[in-house]
Short mmCIF file of C-alpha atoms and ligand atoms in Angstrom, two decimals:
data_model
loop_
_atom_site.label_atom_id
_atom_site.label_comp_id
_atom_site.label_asym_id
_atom_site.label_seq_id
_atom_site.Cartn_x
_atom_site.Cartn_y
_atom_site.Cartn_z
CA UNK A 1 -9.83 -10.34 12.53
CA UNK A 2 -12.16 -13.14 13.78
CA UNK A 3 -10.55 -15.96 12.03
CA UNK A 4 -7.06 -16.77 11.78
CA UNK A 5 -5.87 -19.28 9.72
CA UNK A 6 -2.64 -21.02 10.97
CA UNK A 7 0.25 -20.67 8.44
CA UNK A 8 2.12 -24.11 7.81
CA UNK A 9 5.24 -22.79 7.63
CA UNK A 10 9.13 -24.07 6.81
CA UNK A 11 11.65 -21.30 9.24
CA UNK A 12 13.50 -19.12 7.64
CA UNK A 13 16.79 -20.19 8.34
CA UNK A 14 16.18 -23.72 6.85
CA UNK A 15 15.71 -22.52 3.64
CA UNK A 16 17.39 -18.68 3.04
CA UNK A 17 21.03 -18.83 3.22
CA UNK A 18 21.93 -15.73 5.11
CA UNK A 19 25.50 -16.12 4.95
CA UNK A 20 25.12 -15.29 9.33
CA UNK A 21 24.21 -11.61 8.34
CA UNK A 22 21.18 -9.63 7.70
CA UNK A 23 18.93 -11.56 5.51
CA UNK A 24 18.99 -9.64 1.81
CA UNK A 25 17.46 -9.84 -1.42
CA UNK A 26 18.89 -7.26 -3.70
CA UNK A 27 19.23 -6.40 -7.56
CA UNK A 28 17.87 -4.49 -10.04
CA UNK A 29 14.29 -2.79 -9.89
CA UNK A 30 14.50 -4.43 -13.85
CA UNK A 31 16.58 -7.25 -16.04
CA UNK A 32 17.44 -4.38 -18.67
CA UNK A 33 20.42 -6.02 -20.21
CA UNK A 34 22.52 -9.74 -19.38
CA UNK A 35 25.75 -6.99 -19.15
CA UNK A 36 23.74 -4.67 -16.28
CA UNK A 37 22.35 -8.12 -14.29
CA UNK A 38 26.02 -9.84 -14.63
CA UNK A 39 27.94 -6.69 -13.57
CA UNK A 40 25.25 -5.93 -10.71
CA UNK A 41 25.07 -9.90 -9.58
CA UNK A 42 28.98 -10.13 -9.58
CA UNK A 43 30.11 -6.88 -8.06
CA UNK A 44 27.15 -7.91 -5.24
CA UNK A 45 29.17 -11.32 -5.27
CA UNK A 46 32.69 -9.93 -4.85
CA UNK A 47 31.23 -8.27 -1.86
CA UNK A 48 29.86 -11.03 0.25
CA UNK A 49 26.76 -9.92 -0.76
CA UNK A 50 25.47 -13.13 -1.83
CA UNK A 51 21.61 -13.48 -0.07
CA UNK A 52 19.41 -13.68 -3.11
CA UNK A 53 19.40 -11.70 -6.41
CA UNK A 54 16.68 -9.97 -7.74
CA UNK A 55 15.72 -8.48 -10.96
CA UNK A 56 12.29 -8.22 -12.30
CA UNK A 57 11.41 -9.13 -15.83
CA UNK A 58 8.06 -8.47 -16.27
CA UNK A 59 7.28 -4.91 -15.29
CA UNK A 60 3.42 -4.07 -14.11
CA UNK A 61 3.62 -0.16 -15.12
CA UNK A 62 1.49 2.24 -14.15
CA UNK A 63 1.41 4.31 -17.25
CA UNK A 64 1.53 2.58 -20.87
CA UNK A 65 4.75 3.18 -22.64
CA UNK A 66 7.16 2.51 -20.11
CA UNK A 67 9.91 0.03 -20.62
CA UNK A 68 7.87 -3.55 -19.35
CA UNK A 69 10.88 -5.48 -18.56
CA UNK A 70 13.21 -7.65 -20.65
CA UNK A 71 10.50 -10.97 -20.83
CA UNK A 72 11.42 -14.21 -21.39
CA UNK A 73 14.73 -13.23 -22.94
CA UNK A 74 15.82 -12.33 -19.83
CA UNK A 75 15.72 -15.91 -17.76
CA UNK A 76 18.76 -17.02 -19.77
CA UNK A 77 20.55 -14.12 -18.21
CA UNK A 78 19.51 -14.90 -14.77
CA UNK A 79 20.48 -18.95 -15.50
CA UNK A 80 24.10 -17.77 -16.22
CA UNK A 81 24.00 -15.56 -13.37
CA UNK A 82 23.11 -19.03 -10.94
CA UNK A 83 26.14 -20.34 -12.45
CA UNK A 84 28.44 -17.89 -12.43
CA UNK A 85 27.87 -16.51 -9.36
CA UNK A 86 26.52 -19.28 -6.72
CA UNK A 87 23.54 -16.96 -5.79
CA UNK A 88 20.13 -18.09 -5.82
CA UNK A 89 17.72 -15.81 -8.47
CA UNK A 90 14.01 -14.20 -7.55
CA UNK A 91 11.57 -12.75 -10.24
CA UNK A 92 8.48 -11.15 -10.33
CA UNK A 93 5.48 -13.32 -11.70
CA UNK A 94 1.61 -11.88 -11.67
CA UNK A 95 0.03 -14.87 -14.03
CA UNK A 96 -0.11 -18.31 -14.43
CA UNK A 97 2.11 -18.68 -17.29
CA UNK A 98 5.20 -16.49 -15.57
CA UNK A 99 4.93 -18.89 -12.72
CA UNK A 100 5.27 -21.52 -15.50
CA UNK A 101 8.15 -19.94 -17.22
CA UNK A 102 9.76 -19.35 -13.72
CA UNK A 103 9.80 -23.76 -12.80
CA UNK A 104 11.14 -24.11 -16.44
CA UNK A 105 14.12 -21.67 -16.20
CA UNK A 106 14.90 -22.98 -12.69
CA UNK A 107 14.55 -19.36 -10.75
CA UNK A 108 14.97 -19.94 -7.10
CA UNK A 109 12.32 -17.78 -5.79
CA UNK A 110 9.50 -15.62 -6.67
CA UNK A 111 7.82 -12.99 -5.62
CA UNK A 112 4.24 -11.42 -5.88
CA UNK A 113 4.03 -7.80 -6.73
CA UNK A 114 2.07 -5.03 -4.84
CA UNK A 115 -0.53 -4.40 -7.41
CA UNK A 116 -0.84 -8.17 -7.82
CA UNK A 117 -1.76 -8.80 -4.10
CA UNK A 118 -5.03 -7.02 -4.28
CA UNK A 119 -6.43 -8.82 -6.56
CA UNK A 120 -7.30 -12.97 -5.21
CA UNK A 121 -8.65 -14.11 -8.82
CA UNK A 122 -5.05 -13.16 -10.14
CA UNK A 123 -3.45 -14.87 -6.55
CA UNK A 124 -5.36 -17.87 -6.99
CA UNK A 125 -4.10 -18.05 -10.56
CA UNK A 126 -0.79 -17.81 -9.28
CA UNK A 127 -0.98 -20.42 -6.52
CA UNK A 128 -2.76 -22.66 -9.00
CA UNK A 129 0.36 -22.92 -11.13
CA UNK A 130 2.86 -23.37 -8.26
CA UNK A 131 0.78 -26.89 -7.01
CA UNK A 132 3.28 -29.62 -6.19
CA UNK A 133 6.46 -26.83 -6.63
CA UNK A 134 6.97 -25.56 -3.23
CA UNK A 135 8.77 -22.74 -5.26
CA UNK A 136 9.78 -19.76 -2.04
CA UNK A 137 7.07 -17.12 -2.74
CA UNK A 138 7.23 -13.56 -1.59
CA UNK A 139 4.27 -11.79 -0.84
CA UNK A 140 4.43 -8.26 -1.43
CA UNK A 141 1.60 -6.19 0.92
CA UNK A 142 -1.69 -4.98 -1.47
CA UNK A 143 -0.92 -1.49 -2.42
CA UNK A 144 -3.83 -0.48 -0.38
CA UNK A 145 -3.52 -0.64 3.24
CA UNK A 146 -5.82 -3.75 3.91
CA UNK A 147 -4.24 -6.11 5.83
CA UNK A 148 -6.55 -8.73 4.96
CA UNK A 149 -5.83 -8.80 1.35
CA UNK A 150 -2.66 -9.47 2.24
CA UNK A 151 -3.39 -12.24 4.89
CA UNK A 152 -5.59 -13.35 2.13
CA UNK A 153 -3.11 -13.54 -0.49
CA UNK A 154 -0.42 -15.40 2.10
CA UNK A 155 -2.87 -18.01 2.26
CA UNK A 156 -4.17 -19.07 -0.79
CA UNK A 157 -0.56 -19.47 -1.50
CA UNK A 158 0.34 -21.45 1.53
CA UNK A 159 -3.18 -23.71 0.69
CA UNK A 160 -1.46 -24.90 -2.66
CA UNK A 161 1.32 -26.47 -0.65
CA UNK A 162 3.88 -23.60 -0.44
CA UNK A 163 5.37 -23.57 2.86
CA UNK A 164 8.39 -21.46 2.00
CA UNK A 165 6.89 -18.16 2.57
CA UNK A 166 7.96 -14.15 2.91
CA UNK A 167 5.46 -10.93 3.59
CA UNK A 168 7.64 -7.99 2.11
CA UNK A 169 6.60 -4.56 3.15
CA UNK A 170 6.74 -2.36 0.69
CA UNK A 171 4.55 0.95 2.06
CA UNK A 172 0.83 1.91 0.86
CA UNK A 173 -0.48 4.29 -2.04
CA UNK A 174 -1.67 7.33 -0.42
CA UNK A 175 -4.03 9.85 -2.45
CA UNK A 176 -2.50 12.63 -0.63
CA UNK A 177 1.36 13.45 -1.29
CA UNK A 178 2.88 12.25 1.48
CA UNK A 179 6.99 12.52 2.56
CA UNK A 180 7.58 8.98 1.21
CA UNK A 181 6.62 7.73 -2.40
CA UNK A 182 4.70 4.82 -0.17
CA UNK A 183 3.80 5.30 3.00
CA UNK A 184 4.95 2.89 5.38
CA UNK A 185 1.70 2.48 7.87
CA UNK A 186 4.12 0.35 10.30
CA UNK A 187 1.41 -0.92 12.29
CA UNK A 188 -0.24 -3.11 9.43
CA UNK A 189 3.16 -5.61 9.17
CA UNK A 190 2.96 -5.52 13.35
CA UNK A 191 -0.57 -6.66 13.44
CA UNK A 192 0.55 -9.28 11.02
CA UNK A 193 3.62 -10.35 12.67
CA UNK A 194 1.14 -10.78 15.71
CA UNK A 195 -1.10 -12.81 14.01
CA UNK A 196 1.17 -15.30 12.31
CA UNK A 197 4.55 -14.89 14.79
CA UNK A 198 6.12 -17.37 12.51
CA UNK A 199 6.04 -15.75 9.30
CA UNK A 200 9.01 -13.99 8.36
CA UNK A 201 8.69 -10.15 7.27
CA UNK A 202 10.80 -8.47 4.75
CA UNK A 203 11.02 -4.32 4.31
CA UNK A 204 11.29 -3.40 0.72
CA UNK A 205 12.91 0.44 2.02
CA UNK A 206 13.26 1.25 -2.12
CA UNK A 207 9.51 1.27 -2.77
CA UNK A 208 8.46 2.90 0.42
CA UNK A 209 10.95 5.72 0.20
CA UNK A 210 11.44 6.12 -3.55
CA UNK A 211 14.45 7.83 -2.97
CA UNK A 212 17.99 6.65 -2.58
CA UNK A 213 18.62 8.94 -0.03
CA UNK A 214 15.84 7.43 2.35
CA UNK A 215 17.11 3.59 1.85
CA UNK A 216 19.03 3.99 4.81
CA UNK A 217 16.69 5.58 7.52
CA UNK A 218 14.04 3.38 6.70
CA UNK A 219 15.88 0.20 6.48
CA UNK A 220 17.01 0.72 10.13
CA UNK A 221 13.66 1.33 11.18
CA UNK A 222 12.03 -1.78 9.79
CA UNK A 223 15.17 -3.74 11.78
CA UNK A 224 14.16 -1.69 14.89
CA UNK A 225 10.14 -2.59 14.15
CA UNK A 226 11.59 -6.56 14.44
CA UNK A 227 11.01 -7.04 10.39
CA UNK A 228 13.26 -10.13 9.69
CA UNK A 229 15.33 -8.36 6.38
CA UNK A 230 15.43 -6.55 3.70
CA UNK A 231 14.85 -6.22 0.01
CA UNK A 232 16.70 -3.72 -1.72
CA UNK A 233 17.05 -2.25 -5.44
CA UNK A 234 20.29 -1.87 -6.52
CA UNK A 235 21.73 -1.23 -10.30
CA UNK A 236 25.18 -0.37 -11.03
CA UNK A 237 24.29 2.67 -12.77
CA UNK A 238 21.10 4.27 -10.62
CA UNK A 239 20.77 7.53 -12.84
CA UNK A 240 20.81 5.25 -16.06
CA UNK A 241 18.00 2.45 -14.75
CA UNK A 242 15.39 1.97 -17.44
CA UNK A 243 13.12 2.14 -14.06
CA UNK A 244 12.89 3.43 -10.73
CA UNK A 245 15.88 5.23 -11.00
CA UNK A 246 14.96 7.38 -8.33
CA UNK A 247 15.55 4.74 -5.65
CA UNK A 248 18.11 2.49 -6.76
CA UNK A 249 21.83 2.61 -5.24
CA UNK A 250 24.83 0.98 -6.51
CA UNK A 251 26.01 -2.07 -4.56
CA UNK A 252 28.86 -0.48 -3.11
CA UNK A 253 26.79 2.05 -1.24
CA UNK A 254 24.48 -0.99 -0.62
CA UNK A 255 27.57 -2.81 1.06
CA UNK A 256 28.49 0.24 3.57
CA UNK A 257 24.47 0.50 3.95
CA UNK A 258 24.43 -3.41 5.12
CA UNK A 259 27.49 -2.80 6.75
CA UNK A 260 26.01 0.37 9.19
CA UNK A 261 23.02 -1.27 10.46
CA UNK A 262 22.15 -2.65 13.47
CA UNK A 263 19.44 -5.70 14.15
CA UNK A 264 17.84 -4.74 17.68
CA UNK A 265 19.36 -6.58 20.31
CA UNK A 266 17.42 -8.97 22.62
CA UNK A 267 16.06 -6.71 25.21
CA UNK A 268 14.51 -4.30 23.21
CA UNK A 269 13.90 -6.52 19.46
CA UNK A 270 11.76 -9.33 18.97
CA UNK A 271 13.04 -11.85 21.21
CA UNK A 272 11.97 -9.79 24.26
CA UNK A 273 9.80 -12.05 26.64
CA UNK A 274 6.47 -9.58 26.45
CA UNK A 275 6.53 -9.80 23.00
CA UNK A 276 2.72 -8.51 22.60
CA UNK A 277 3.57 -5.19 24.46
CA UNK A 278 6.63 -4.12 22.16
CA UNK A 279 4.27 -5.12 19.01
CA UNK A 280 1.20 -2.98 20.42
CA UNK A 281 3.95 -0.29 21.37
CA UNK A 282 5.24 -0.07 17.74
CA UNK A 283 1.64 0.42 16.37
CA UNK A 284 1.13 3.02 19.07
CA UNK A 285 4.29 4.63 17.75
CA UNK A 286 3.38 4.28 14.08
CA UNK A 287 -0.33 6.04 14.88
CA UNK A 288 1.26 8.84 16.89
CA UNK A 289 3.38 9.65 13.76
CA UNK A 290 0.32 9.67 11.90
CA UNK A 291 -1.59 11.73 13.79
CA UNK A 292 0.94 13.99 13.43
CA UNK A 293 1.34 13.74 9.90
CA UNK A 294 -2.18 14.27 9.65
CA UNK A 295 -2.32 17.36 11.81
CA UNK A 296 0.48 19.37 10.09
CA UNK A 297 -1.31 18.83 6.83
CA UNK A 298 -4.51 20.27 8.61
CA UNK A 299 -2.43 23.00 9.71
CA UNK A 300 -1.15 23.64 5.46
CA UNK A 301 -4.72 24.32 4.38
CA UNK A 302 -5.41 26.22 7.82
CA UNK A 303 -3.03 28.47 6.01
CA UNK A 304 -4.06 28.59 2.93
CA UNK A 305 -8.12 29.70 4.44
CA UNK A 306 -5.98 32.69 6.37
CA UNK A 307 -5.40 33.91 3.42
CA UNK A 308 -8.28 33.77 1.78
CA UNK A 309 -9.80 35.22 4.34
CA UNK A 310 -7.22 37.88 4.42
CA UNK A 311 -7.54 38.55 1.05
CA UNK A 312 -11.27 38.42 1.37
CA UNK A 313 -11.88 40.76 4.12
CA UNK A 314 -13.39 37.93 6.08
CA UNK A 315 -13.10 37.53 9.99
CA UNK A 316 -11.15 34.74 11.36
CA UNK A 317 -13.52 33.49 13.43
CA UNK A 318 -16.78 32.34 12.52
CA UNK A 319 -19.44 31.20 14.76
CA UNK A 320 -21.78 29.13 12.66
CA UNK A 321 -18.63 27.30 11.48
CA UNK A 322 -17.46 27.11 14.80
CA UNK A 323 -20.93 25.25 15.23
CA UNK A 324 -20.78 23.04 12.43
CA UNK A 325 -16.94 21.85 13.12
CA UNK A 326 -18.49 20.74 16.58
CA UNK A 327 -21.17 19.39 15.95
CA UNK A 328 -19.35 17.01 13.16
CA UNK A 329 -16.69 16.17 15.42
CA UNK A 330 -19.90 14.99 18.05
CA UNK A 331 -20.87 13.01 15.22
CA UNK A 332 -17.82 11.10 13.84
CA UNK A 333 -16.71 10.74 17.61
CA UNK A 334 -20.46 8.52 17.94
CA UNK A 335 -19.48 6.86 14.51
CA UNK A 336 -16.16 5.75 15.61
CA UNK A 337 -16.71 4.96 18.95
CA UNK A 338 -15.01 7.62 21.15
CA UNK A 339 -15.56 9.26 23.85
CA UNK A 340 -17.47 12.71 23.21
CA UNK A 341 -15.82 15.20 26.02
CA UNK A 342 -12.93 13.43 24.61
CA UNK A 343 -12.98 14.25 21.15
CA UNK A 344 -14.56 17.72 22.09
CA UNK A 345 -11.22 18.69 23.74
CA UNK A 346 -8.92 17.41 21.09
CA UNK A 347 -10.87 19.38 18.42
CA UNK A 348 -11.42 22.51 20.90
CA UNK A 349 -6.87 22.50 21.00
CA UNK A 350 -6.74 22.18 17.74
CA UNK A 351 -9.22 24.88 15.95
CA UNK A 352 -7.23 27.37 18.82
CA UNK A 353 -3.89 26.67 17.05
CA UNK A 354 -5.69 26.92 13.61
CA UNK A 355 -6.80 30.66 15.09
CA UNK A 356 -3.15 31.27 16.47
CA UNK A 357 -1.66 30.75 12.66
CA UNK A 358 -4.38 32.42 10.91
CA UNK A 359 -3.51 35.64 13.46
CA UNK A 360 0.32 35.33 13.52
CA UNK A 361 -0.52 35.48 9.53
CA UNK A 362 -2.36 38.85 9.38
CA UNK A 363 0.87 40.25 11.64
CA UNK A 364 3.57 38.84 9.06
CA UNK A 365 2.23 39.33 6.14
CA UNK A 366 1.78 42.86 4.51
CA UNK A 367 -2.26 43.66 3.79
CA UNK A 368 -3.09 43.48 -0.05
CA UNK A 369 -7.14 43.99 0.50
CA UNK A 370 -8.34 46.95 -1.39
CA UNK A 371 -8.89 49.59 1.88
CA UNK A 372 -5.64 49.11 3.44
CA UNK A 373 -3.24 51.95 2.81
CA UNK A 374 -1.01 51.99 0.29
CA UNK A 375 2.72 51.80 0.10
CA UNK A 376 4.29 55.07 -0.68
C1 PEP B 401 9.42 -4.24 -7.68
O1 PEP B 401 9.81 -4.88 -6.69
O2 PEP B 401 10.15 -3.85 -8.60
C2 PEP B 401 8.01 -3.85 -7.73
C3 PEP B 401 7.37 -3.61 -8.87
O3 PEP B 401 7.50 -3.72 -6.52
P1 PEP B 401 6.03 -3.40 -5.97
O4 PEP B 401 5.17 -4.52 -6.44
O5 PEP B 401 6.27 -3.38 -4.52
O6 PEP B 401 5.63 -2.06 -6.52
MN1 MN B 402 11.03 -1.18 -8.68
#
């Protein structure tokens, strides 16, 4: 990026009581009733778990039809919730007049959704309304992997005078199915902890993994990575949320979940002295992964042409699109600035294993072309 932008920023720890444990935001994916918020805020309560409570009421869906959150009838709920439980209330807001609702039922905090990031008319709008508030804002990443939308968004919000300010990672959309419902691409949070070191970072573990059971793994992970807490969705009821039910665990598994993890300690988390090196380490790391992500899916559809081929009658190897594989890899190593003998060998290892499946294939698996001899 050629221009950075210095972030006026208040720390952390002067503004989001962490209670001397890992900083949390937790609650519902949605407000779906004041019982469900009261019984999830209190039972979070009764466990020291007491960071800040989420729960949003306005719900962007992706599909029509699906339950849009509780509205305004909800902010009541969360008001009795301040009082009857000490902790401090976040919602969602993605226009003007949320924001507006939000300073008139007193929520503590809000936050800015993923598929609210990418678009700066609808941020603007948002840090329009909060002028002369200096409301805490959390800045959900873009859902596409473009870290300046996000750097973008963390500004224009910081510009209207908000200087109490989070960056929650919450994982990218990815057109191919991936492991995780959004993948995490560690490296863009990195580059931006690099770029503004005093911004705190959040990991949102419930939207990248989409499953309850991956909460855990990737929650330690972000701690290891140096992210500064956690947001995490948590209902009393997971099978019967109105949404996201998928990734939602009750706050007694979120208690023995904040209970089992570690922060890094000094010599290998963020406080190390080469701080650059560990951050351009943990991009490395993320890449590798990757790579190798991207490599085993190669590998899939490597399958799937031995046996079409199989089925086909047709060779495994094929000159001319030996030839053309080359010759494009010559041509998107120029394009992307890499070294040709380079990107010659890489491709060279990897149409060899590509052969090596498509032969171990023919020896596993029984002929069905139309010579081959028949079973008895
Ligand atoms: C949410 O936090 O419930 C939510 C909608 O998140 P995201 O914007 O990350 O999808
Ligand atoms: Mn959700």
């Amino acid at each position: 990026m050629s221009h950075i932008r210095e972030l006026e920023l208040a720390p952390l720890e002067t503004w989001f009581d962490n209670h001397g444990k890992i900083p949390l935001i937790a609650g519902p994916c949605s407000a779906e009733t004041e019982e469900q918020v009261m019984q999830t805020a209190q039972l979070l309560a009764s466990m020291g778990l007491t960071g800040i409570f989420r729960a949003g009421v306005w719900k962007p869906r992706t599909r029509p039809n699906a339950f849009e959150g509780s509205g305004i009838k909800a902010l009541p709920w969360l008001n009795r919730i301040q009082q009857k439980t000490g902790m401090k209330v976040a919602i969602e807001v993605a226009n003007a007049e949320h924001v507006q609702l939000a300073l008139k039922y007193n929520i503590d905090i809000v936050w800015i959704g993923a598929r609210t990031t990418v678009s700066p008319f609808a941020v603007q709008e948002i840090a329009d309304a909060l002028k002369g508030s200096n409301l805490p804002v959390l800045v959900k990443n873009p859902v596409s992997p473009d870290l300046n939308l996000w750097v973008g968004a963390l500004e224009r919000i910081n510009k209207s005078g908000i200087n109490k300010i989070i960056a929650v990672h919450r994982g990218f959309s990815n057109y191919q199915s991936s492991h995780y419902r959004n993948q995490p691409r560690w490296e863009i949070p990195i580059q931006l902890m690099a770029m503004h070191p005093g911004l705190p970072i959040f990991c949102d573990p419930s939207h990248i993994g989409g499953r309850s059971e991956w909460v855990h793994e990737i929650s330690q992970k972000a701690l290891g990575m140096g992210m500064h807490g956690l947001m995490i969705e948590t209902h009393i009821s997971p099978n019967h949320a109105w949404s996201d039910a998928d990734q939602q665990i009750t706050p007694k598994a979120l208690y023995e979940l904040m209970r089992s993890l570690r922060m890094p300690d000094d010599k290998t988390g963020r406080h190390q002295i080469n701080q650059e090196l560990v951050q351009l380490r943990r991009m490395i790391d993320s890449i590798d992964e990757e790579l190798i992500q991207v490599l085993s899916k190669r590998m899939q559809i490597v399958e799937q042409i031995g046996h079409n081929k199989k089925e086909n009658n047709i060779t495994i190897f094929q000159l001319e699109r030996w030839n053309e594989i080359m010759d494009t890899c010559r041509q998107h190593a120029k394009n992307y600035g890499l070294n040709r003998e380079f990107a010659e060998q890489i491709m060279q290892e990897i149409h060899k294993e590509s052969i090596q499946i498509q032969t171990d294939q023919i020896k596993i698996l029984p002929s069905i072309s139309s010579d081959s001899p028949k079973p008895e």
